[in-house]
mmCIF file of C-alpha atoms in Angstrom:
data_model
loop_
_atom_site.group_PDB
_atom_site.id
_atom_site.type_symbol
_atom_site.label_atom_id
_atom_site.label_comp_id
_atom_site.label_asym_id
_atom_site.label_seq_id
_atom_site.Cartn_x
_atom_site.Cartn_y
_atom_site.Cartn_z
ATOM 1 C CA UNK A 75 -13.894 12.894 14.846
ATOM 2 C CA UNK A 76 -13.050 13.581 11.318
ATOM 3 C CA UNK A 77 -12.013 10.373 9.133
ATOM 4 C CA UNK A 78 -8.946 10.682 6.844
ATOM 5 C CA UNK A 79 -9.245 11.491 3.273
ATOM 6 C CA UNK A 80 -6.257 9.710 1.576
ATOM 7 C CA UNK A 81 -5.762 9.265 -2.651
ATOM 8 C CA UNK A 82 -5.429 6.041 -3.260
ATOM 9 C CA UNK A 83 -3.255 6.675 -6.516
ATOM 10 C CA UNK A 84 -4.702 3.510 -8.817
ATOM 11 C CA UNK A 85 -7.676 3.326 -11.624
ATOM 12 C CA UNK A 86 -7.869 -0.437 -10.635
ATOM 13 C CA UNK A 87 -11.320 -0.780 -8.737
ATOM 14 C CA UNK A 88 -10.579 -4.336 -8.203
ATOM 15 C CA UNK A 89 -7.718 -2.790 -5.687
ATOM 16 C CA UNK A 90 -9.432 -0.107 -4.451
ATOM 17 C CA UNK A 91 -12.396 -2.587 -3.217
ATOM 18 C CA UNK A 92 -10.018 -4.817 -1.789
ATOM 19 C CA UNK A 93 -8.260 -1.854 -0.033
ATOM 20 C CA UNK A 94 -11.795 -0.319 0.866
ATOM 21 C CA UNK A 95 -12.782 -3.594 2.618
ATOM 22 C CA UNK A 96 -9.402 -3.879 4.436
ATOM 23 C CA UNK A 97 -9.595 -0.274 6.081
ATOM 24 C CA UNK A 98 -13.338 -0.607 6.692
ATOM 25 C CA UNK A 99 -14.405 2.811 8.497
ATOM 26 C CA UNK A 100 -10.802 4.113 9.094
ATOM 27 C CA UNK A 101 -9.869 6.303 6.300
ATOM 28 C CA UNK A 102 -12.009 8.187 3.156
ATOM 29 C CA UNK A 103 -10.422 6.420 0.020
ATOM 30 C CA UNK A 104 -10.419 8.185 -3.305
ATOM 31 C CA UNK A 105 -9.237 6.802 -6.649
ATOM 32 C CA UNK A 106 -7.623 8.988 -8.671
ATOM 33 C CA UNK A 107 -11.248 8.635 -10.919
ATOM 34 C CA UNK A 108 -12.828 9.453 -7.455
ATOM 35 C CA UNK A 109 -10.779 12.750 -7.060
ATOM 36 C CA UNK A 110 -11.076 13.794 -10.808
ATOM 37 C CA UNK A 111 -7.190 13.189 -11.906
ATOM 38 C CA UNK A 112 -7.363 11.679 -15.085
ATOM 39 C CA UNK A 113 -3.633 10.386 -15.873
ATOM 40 C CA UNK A 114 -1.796 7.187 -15.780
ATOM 41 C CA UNK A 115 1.008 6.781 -14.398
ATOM 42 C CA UNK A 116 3.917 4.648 -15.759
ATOM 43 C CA UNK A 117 5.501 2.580 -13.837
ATOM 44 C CA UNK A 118 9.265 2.822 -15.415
ATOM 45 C CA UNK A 119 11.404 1.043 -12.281
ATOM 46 C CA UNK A 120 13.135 -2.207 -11.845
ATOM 47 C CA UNK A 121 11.455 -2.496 -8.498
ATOM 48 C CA UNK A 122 8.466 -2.742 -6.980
ATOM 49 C CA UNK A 123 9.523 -0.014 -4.139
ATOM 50 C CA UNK A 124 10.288 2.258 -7.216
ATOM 51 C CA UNK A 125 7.223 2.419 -9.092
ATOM 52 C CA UNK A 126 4.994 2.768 -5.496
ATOM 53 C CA UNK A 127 7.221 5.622 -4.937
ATOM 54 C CA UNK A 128 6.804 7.012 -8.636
ATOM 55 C CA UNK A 129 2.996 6.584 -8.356
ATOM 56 C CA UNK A 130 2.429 8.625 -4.899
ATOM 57 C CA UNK A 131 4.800 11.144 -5.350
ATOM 58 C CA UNK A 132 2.915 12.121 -8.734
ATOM 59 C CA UNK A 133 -0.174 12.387 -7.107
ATOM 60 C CA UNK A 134 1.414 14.431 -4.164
ATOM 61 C CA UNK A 135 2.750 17.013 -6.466
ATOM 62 C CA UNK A 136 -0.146 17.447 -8.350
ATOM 63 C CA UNK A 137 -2.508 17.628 -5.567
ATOM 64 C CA UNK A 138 -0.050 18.709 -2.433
ATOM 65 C CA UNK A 139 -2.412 16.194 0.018
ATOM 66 C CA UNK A 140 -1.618 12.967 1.468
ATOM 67 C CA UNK A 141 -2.169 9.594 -0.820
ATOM 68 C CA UNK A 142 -0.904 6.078 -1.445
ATOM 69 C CA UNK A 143 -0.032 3.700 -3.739
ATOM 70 C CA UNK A 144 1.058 0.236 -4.451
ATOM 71 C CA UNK A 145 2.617 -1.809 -6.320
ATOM 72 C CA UNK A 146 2.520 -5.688 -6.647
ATOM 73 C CA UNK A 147 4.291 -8.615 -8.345
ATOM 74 C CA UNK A 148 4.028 -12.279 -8.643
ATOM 75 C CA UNK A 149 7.212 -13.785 -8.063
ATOM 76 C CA UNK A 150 7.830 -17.542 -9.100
ATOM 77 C CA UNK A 151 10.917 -18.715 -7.778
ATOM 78 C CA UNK A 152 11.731 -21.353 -10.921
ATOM 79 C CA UNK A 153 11.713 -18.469 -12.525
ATOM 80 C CA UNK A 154 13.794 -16.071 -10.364
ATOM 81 C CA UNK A 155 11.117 -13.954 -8.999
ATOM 82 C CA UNK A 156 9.674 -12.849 -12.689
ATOM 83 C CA UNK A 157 7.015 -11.954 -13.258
ATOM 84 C CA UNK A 158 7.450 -9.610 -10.820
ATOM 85 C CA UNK A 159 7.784 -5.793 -11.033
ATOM 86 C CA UNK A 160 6.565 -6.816 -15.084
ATOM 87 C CA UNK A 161 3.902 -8.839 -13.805
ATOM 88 C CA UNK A 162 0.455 -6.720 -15.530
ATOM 89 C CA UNK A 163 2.726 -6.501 -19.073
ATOM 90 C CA UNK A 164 4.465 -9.680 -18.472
ATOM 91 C CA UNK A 165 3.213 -11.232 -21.575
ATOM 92 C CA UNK A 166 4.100 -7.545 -23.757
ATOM 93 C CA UNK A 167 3.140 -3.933 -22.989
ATOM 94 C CA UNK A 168 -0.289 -4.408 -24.692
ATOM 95 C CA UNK A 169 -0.999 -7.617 -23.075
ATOM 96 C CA UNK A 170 -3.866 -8.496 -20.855
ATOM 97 C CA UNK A 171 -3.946 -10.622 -17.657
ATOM 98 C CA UNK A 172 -5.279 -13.531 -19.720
ATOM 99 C CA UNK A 173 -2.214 -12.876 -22.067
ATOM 100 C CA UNK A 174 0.253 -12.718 -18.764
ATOM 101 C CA UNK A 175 -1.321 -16.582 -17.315
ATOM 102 C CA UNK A 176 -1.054 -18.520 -20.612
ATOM 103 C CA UNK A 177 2.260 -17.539 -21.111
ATOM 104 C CA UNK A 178 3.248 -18.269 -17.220
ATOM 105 C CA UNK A 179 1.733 -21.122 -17.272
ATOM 106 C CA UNK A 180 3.117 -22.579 -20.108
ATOM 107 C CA UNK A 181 7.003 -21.091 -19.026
ATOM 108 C CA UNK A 182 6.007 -23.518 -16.148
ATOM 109 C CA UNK A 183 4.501 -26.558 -18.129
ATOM 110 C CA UNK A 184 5.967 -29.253 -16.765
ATOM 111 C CA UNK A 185 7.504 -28.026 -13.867
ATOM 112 C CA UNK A 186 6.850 -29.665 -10.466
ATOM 113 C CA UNK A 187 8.461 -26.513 -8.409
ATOM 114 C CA UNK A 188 5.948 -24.050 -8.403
ATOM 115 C CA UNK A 189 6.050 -21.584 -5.317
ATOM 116 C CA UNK A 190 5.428 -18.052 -5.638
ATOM 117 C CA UNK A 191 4.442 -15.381 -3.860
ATOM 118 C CA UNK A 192 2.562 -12.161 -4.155
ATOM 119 C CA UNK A 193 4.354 -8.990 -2.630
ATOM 120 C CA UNK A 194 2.701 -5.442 -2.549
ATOM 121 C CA UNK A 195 4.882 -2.191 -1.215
ATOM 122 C CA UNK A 196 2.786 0.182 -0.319
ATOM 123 C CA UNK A 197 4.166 4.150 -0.658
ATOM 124 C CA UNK A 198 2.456 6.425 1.615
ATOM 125 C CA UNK A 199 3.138 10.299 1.293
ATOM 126 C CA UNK A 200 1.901 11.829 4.381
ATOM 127 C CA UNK A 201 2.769 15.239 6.085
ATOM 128 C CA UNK A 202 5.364 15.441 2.931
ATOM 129 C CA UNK A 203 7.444 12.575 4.024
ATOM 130 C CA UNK A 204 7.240 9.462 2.515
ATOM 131 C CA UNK A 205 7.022 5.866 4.425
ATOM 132 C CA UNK A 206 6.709 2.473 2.470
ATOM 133 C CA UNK A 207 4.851 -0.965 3.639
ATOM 134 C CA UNK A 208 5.143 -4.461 2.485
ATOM 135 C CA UNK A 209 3.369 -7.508 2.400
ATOM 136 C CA UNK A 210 3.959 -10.887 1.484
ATOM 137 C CA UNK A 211 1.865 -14.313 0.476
ATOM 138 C CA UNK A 212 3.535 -17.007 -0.140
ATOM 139 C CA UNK A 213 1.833 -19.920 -2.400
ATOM 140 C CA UNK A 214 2.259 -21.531 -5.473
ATOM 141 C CA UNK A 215 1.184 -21.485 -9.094
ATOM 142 C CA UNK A 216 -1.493 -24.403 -10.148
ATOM 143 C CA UNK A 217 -1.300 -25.961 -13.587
ATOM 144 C CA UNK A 218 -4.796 -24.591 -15.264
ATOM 145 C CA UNK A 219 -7.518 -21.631 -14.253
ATOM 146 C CA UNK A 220 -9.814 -22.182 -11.729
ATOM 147 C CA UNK A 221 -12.073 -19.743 -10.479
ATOM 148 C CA UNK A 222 -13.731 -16.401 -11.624
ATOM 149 C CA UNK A 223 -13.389 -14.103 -9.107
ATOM 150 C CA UNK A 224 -10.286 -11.238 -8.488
ATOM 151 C CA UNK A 225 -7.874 -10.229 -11.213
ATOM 152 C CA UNK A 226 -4.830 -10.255 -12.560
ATOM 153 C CA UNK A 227 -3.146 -13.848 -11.719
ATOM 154 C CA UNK A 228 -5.838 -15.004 -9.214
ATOM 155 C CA UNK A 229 -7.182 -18.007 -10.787
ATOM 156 C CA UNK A 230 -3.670 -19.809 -10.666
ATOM 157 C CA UNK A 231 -2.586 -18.912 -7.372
ATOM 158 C CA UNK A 232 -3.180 -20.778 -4.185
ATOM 159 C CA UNK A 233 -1.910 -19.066 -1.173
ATOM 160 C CA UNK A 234 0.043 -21.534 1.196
ATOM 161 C CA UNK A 235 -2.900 -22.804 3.500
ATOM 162 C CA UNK A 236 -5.505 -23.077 0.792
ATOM 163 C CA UNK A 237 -6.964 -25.558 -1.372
ATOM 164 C CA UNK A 238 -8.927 -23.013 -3.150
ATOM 165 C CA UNK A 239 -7.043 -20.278 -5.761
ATOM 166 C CA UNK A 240 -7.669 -16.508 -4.953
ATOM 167 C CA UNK A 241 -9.932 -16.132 -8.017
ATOM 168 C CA UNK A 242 -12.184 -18.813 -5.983
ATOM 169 C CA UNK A 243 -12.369 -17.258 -2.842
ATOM 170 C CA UNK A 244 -14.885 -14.659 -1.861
ATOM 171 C CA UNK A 245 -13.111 -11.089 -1.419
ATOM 172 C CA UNK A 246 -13.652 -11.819 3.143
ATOM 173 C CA UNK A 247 -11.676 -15.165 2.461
ATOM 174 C CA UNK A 248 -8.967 -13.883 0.132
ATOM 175 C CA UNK A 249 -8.319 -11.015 3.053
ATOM 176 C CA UNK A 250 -7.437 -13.654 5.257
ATOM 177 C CA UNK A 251 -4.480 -14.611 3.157
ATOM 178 C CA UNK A 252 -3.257 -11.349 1.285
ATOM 179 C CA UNK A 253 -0.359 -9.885 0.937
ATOM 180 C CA UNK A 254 -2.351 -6.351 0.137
ATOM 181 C CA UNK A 255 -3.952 -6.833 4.001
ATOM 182 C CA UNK A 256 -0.667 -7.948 5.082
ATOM 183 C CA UNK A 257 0.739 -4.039 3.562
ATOM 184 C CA UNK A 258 -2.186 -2.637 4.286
ATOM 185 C CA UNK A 259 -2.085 -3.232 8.199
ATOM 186 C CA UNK A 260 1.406 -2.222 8.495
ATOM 187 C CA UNK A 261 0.246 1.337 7.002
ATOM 188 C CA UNK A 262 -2.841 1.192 9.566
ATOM 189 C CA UNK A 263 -0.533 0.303 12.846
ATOM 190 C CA UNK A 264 1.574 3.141 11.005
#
């Protein structure tokens, strides 16, 4: 039996390993580096279900097959769910992840109330229809970096049932908790 060849429509290797371990030996991922598309794709939209949409149906006009995307957010509650759909520019359009924590952290200096959670949508174009996924962790945001592991806001979030921040945890261990798996099993099932 032939596996499935999806897009995945990202340039972030840190997701497309963590997607790649998830699905194990049940699909054929390709990055959009993998499949030779060299474009990035904004991400205009107030929501999260938006810009996943935006992403995949790019890629499925340009290459007519079936792909994926995601998109993901941090959303602190004291803060009424921002970063979210801003989270990678949340500190500026030219801002870097290191940019987006010190200024989250220091929005939340101070603060006792700290729960978050990490949502991904996943947008899946297949057959020419589109079908959408989501997943949820639920955690909170620690007061300083710990950890060198992951990206993006993984060294100051601890998913609820953890002592140990995602940026900590080996990539088997933050599986267990994500809210990528979480997306990415719903698409599976699907």
């Amino acid at each position: 039996m032939q596996l499935k060849s999806l897009i995945f429509a990202t340039n972030n290797e840190h997701k497309a390993n963590e997607i790649r371990h998830i699905l194990g030996d049940k699909f054929i991922i390709k990055t959009l580096r993998d499949s030779g598309i060299d474009i990035d794709i904004p991400e205009p939209h107030a929501t999260l279900e938006e810009n996943a949409r935006e992403k995949s149906s790019v890629i499925h006009r340009l290459t007519g097959g079936d792909c994926f995307s995601e998109d993901t957010g941090l959303e602190v509650t004291i803060l009424n769910g921002a970063p979210g759909v801003k989270s990678a520019r949340y500190a500026g359009d030219e801002a870097n992840f290191e940019n987006n924590i010190i200024k989250l952290l220091k929005e939340l200096d101070g603060i006792s109330e700290r729960q978050a959670q990490f949502r991904t949508v996943i947008s899946l174009v297949l057959d020419n229809r589109e079908y959408q996924f989501e997943g949820i962790c639920p955690g909170k945001i620690i007061e300083a970096k710990r950890g060198s592991q992951g990206f993006g806001y993984d060294p100051v979030f601890v998913p609820e049932g953890a002592d140990k921040t995602f940026a900590e945890m080996t990539i088997g261990e933050k599986t267990m908790y994500s809210h990528r798996k979480k997306a990415t099993e719903k698409f599976i099932a699907f």
